[in-house]
mmCIF file of C-alpha atoms in Angstrom:
data_model
loop_
_atom_site.group_PDB
_atom_site.id
_atom_site.type_symbol
_atom_site.label_atom_id
_atom_site.label_comp_id
_atom_site.label_asym_id
_atom_site.label_seq_id
_atom_site.Cartn_x
_atom_site.Cartn_y
_atom_site.Cartn_z
ATOM 1 C CA THR S 9 266.953 9.816 99.751
ATOM 2 C CA PHE S 10 264.325 10.254 102.170
ATOM 3 C CA THR S 11 261.603 12.925 102.642
ATOM 4 C CA PRO S 12 261.219 15.245 105.732
ATOM 5 C CA ALA S 13 258.258 13.412 106.556
ATOM 6 C CA GLU S 14 259.862 9.602 106.478
ATOM 7 C CA ILE S 15 262.768 11.170 108.818
ATOM 8 C CA CYS S 16 260.663 12.377 111.063
ATOM 9 C CA SER S 17 257.988 9.517 111.214
ATOM 10 C CA PHE S 18 260.983 7.495 111.349
ATOM 11 C CA GLU S 19 262.568 9.343 114.299
ATOM 12 C CA LEU S 20 259.624 9.152 116.243
ATOM 13 C CA MET S 21 258.755 5.348 115.548
ATOM 14 C CA ASP S 22 262.361 4.746 116.728
ATOM 15 C CA LEU S 23 262.001 6.956 119.803
ATOM 16 C CA LEU S 24 258.981 4.812 121.107
ATOM 17 C CA ASP S 25 260.393 1.672 120.020
ATOM 18 C CA ASN S 26 263.263 2.041 122.018
ATOM 19 C CA ALA S 27 261.081 3.526 125.426
ATOM 20 C CA GLY S 28 259.973 0.016 125.435
ATOM 21 C CA CYS S 29 255.991 1.421 124.130
ATOM 22 C CA PRO S 30 253.677 -0.618 122.400
ATOM 23 C CA LEU S 31 253.838 -1.116 118.639
ATOM 24 C CA ASN S 32 250.524 0.348 118.611
ATOM 25 C CA THR S 33 251.533 3.488 120.547
ATOM 26 C CA TYR S 34 253.168 4.999 117.269
ATOM 27 C CA GLU S 35 249.760 4.944 115.360
ATOM 28 C CA GLN S 36 248.425 6.298 118.734
ATOM 29 C CA VAL S 37 250.535 9.031 118.679
ATOM 30 C CA VAL S 38 250.061 10.288 115.179
ATOM 31 C CA CYS S 39 246.286 10.140 115.606
ATOM 32 C CA LEU S 40 246.596 12.632 118.885
ATOM 33 C CA LEU S 41 249.079 14.802 116.704
ATOM 34 C CA ARG S 42 246.391 15.362 113.768
ATOM 35 C CA LYS S 43 243.356 15.786 116.237
ATOM 36 C CA GLN S 44 245.596 18.721 117.752
ATOM 37 C CA GLU S 45 246.700 20.167 114.540
ATOM 38 C CA LYS S 46 243.107 20.473 113.489
ATOM 39 C CA LEU S 47 242.265 22.351 116.576
ATOM 40 C CA GLY S 48 245.089 24.921 115.945
ATOM 41 C CA PHE S 49 247.790 23.820 118.119
ATOM 42 C CA SER S 50 251.381 23.758 117.096
ATOM 43 C CA TYR S 51 253.985 21.540 119.014
ATOM 44 C CA SER S 52 256.463 24.798 119.004
ATOM 45 C CA ARG S 53 254.129 25.874 121.571
ATOM 46 C CA ALA S 54 254.255 22.751 123.759
ATOM 47 C CA HIS S 55 255.462 23.192 127.436
ATOM 48 C CA SER S 56 258.200 21.043 129.194
ATOM 49 C CA ARG S 57 257.079 18.513 131.223
ATOM 50 C CA ASP S 58 258.152 20.223 134.645
ATOM 51 C CA LYS S 59 256.330 23.542 133.362
ATOM 52 C CA LEU S 60 253.261 21.502 132.682
ATOM 53 C CA LEU S 61 253.113 19.562 135.926
ATOM 54 C CA CYS S 62 253.193 22.928 137.616
ATOM 55 C CA LEU S 63 250.603 24.743 135.685
ATOM 56 C CA LEU S 64 248.779 21.813 136.578
ATOM 57 C CA ARG S 65 249.460 22.272 140.180
ATOM 58 C CA GLN S 66 248.047 25.590 139.986
ATOM 59 C CA LYS S 67 244.854 24.307 138.528
ATOM 60 C CA PHE S 68 244.261 21.192 140.589
ATOM 61 C CA HIS S 69 244.697 20.335 144.380
ATOM 62 C CA CYS S 70 247.765 18.044 144.691
ATOM 63 C CA PRO S 71 248.372 16.218 147.675
ATOM 64 C CA ARG S 72 252.078 17.275 148.939
ATOM 65 C CA ILE S 73 254.358 14.706 149.359
ATOM 66 C CA HIS S 74 255.537 14.449 153.045
ATOM 67 C CA SER S 75 259.516 13.691 154.159
ATOM 68 C CA THR S 76 260.337 12.334 157.101
ATOM 69 C CA THR S 77 264.110 11.125 158.789
ATOM 70 C CA ILE S 78 264.649 7.719 159.886
ATOM 71 C CA SER S 79 267.759 6.638 160.781
ATOM 72 C CA LYS S 80 269.339 8.840 158.555
ATOM 73 C CA CYS S 81 267.273 7.951 155.435
ATOM 74 C CA GLU S 82 264.522 9.740 153.807
ATOM 75 C CA VAL S 83 261.323 8.201 153.636
ATOM 76 C CA PHE S 84 258.776 9.835 151.785
ATOM 77 C CA SER S 85 255.011 9.696 152.097
ATOM 78 C CA PHE S 86 251.699 10.858 151.116
ATOM 79 C CA PRO S 87 248.806 12.159 153.532
ATOM 80 C CA PHE S 88 246.155 9.549 153.548
ATOM 81 C CA LYS S 89 243.176 11.627 153.220
ATOM 82 C CA ASP S 90 243.897 13.614 150.217
ATOM 83 C CA MET S 91 244.988 10.059 148.236
ATOM 84 C CA LEU S 92 241.479 8.259 149.228
ATOM 85 C CA GLN S 93 239.699 11.321 148.041
ATOM 86 C CA ASP S 94 241.385 11.315 145.105
ATOM 87 C CA LEU S 95 241.056 7.579 144.528
ATOM 88 C CA ILE S 96 236.897 7.867 145.423
ATOM 89 C CA ASP S 97 236.702 10.862 143.106
ATOM 90 C CA SER S 98 238.250 8.790 140.284
ATOM 91 C CA SER S 99 236.446 5.395 140.995
ATOM 92 C CA TRP S 100 232.613 6.477 142.784
ATOM 93 C CA LYS S 101 230.941 5.047 139.522
ATOM 94 C CA HIS S 102 233.126 1.430 140.614
ATOM 95 C CA LEU S 103 232.196 1.564 143.731
ATOM 96 C CA HIS S 104 230.107 -0.762 145.942
ATOM 97 C CA SER S 105 227.775 0.114 148.971
ATOM 98 C CA ILE S 106 229.101 -2.093 151.963
ATOM 99 C CA THR S 107 226.096 -2.358 154.145
ATOM 100 C CA PRO S 108 225.197 -4.922 156.644
ATOM 101 C CA HIS S 109 222.812 -6.656 154.118
ATOM 102 C CA SER S 110 225.386 -6.782 151.313
ATOM 103 C CA PHE S 111 226.276 -10.039 151.911
ATOM 104 C CA GLY S 112 224.361 -13.128 149.980
ATOM 105 C CA HIS S 113 223.958 -11.548 146.795
ATOM 106 C CA SER S 114 225.229 -12.617 143.569
ATOM 107 C CA HIS S 115 228.401 -10.786 143.428
ATOM 108 C CA GLY S 116 230.413 -13.867 143.379
ATOM 109 C CA ASP S 117 233.786 -13.967 145.016
ATOM 110 C CA GLU S 118 234.273 -10.157 145.401
ATOM 111 C CA LEU S 119 235.576 -9.445 148.891
ATOM 112 C CA TRP S 120 232.555 -7.522 150.172
ATOM 113 C CA ASN S 121 230.492 -10.304 149.979
ATOM 114 C CA SER S 122 233.011 -12.544 151.984
ATOM 115 C CA LYS S 123 232.994 -13.950 155.205
ATOM 116 C CA TRP S 124 235.503 -11.514 156.893
ATOM 117 C CA MET S 125 233.247 -8.481 155.967
ATOM 118 C CA ALA S 126 230.082 -10.127 157.446
ATOM 119 C CA ASP S 127 232.414 -10.826 160.789
ATOM 120 C CA THR S 128 233.642 -7.120 160.841
ATOM 121 C CA PHE S 129 230.137 -6.063 160.723
ATOM 122 C CA ARG S 130 229.379 -8.102 164.150
ATOM 123 C CA LEU S 131 232.547 -6.305 165.799
ATOM 124 C CA PRO S 132 231.143 -3.722 168.559
ATOM 125 C CA THR S 133 232.519 -0.734 166.491
ATOM 126 C CA HIS S 134 230.185 -1.587 163.897
ATOM 127 C CA ASN S 135 226.969 -2.758 166.354
ATOM 128 C CA ASP S 136 225.431 0.889 165.428
ATOM 129 C CA PHE S 137 226.381 1.294 161.445
ATOM 130 C CA ASN S 138 224.073 3.358 160.060
ATOM 131 C CA PRO S 139 224.131 2.998 156.037
ATOM 132 C CA ASP S 140 222.336 6.398 155.778
ATOM 133 C CA THR S 141 225.439 8.450 157.441
ATOM 134 C CA ASP S 142 228.611 5.721 157.897
ATOM 135 C CA VAL S 143 230.464 4.437 154.749
ATOM 136 C CA MET S 144 232.859 1.607 154.961
ATOM 137 C CA LEU S 145 235.698 1.665 153.197
ATOM 138 C CA PRO S 146 238.117 -1.557 153.615
ATOM 139 C CA ILE S 147 241.368 -0.789 152.733
ATOM 140 C CA ILE S 148 243.592 -3.086 150.879
ATOM 141 C CA LEU S 149 247.575 -2.506 151.607
ATOM 142 C CA TYR S 150 250.106 -3.986 148.613
ATOM 143 C CA LEU S 151 253.762 -3.414 149.105
ATOM 144 C CA ASP S 152 256.422 -4.932 146.370
ATOM 145 C CA LYS S 153 260.195 -3.826 146.702
ATOM 146 C CA THR S 154 261.805 -3.169 143.192
ATOM 147 C CA GLY S 155 265.157 -2.123 142.225
ATOM 148 C CA THR S 156 266.021 1.358 141.271
ATOM 149 C CA ASP S 157 269.803 0.819 139.386
ATOM 150 C CA VAL S 158 271.084 -1.671 137.210
ATOM 151 C CA LEU S 159 272.820 -3.706 139.717
ATOM 152 C CA GLN S 160 269.829 -3.872 142.066
ATOM 153 C CA ARG S 161 271.838 -2.557 145.184
ATOM 154 C CA TYR S 162 269.573 -0.158 145.938
ATOM 155 C CA SER S 163 265.899 -0.843 146.632
ATOM 156 C CA LEU S 164 262.633 0.949 147.046
ATOM 157 C CA GLU S 165 259.604 -0.336 148.432
ATOM 158 C CA PRO S 166 256.590 1.486 147.091
ATOM 159 C CA LEU S 167 253.126 0.954 149.301
ATOM 160 C CA LEU S 168 250.126 1.224 147.554
ATOM 161 C CA PHE S 169 246.220 0.914 148.559
ATOM 162 C CA THR S 170 243.139 0.838 147.170
ATOM 163 C CA THR S 171 239.588 -0.158 148.483
ATOM 164 C CA ALA S 172 237.769 -3.779 148.541
ATOM 165 C CA ALA S 173 234.709 -1.801 147.688
ATOM 166 C CA LEU S 174 235.732 -2.246 144.203
ATOM 167 C CA ASN S 175 235.178 -5.067 142.499
ATOM 168 C CA ARG S 176 238.006 -7.511 141.057
ATOM 169 C CA GLU S 177 238.147 -6.028 137.454
ATOM 170 C CA SER S 178 238.457 -2.542 138.990
ATOM 171 C CA ARG S 179 241.365 -3.745 141.461
ATOM 172 C CA GLU S 180 243.320 -5.274 138.498
ATOM 173 C CA ASN S 181 243.321 -1.375 136.882
ATOM 174 C CA ARG S 182 246.301 0.306 137.776
ATOM 175 C CA ARG S 183 244.301 3.812 138.043
ATOM 176 C CA PHE S 184 242.262 2.901 141.037
ATOM 177 C CA TRP S 185 245.219 2.404 143.565
ATOM 178 C CA ARG S 186 247.094 5.122 145.270
ATOM 179 C CA HIS S 187 250.579 5.783 146.905
ATOM 180 C CA LEU S 188 250.917 6.265 150.644
ATOM 181 C CA GLY S 189 254.469 6.201 150.426
ATOM 182 C CA PHE S 190 258.203 4.473 150.053
ATOM 183 C CA ILE S 191 260.119 2.218 152.374
ATOM 184 C CA PRO S 192 263.999 2.752 151.151
ATOM 185 C CA SER S 193 266.449 0.478 151.637
ATOM 186 C CA ALA S 194 268.347 -0.322 155.134
ATOM 187 C CA LYS S 195 272.119 -0.397 153.551
ATOM 188 C CA SER S 196 273.388 0.964 156.849
ATOM 189 C CA THR S 197 272.294 -1.669 158.697
ATOM 190 C CA GLU S 198 273.485 -4.949 158.902
ATOM 191 C CA ASP S 199 271.483 -6.243 162.268
ATOM 192 C CA SER S 200 268.281 -8.368 161.195
ATOM 193 C CA ARG S 201 266.699 -7.106 164.206
ATOM 194 C CA ASP S 202 267.907 -3.648 163.680
ATOM 195 C CA SER S 203 266.267 -3.876 159.757
ATOM 196 C CA LEU S 204 263.265 -5.216 161.026
ATOM 197 C CA GLN S 205 262.940 -2.335 163.383
ATOM 198 C CA PHE S 206 263.771 0.375 160.608
ATOM 199 C CA TYR S 207 261.008 -0.955 158.518
ATOM 200 C CA HIS S 208 258.753 -1.017 161.154
ATOM 201 C CA LYS S 209 259.361 2.640 161.943
ATOM 202 C CA CYS S 210 259.235 3.078 158.106
ATOM 203 C CA LEU S 211 255.757 1.950 158.089
ATOM 204 C CA ALA S 212 254.527 3.495 161.152
ATOM 205 C CA ALA S 213 255.875 6.826 159.610
ATOM 206 C CA ILE S 214 253.574 6.267 156.200
ATOM 207 C CA LEU S 215 250.999 5.001 157.691
ATOM 208 C CA ASN S 216 250.535 7.626 160.394
ATOM 209 C CA ASP S 217 247.365 9.398 158.619
#
């Protein structure tokens, strides 16, 4: 025979295991439940995921996803300024101030201390760069196509970005990357030239901001 505590604990552990969670996730969830129980919260009053997200959207600004139709395919994208502001709000403690005088210091191989950044400040568009009023935020784009079904027949290519003003350790943290959009698979296009043109149109729509 098993006690209700043993049954509930096993079901929770089995759920997390089947979801592919790390083994220590069970202890973290149990600690969280105990902490919330001390605060007087009962999980009988827990919101569904959709309701919680809806409530959070009412309390916090949430960038609205945009939709563009290209060659009968729906392409989703996020407003760049909103996503950039959200990235800055989350990572401002880790941002490096990039100025024409940022080079030659002991920052190792960080991107802001590289030759290409020094060459950027030599461009005519940045000759009048004023560190008191201007902000240099080089953008890094990353794309990685992934399958969306078991047989990998339908792919989706997320386009993400971060800034080179973050150090390497921060750039390797998923919390400091933001989505710009998703490039769908051009299954209806067999010609390689048309497929490439479709890809570029999707990129243009996502990078429009």
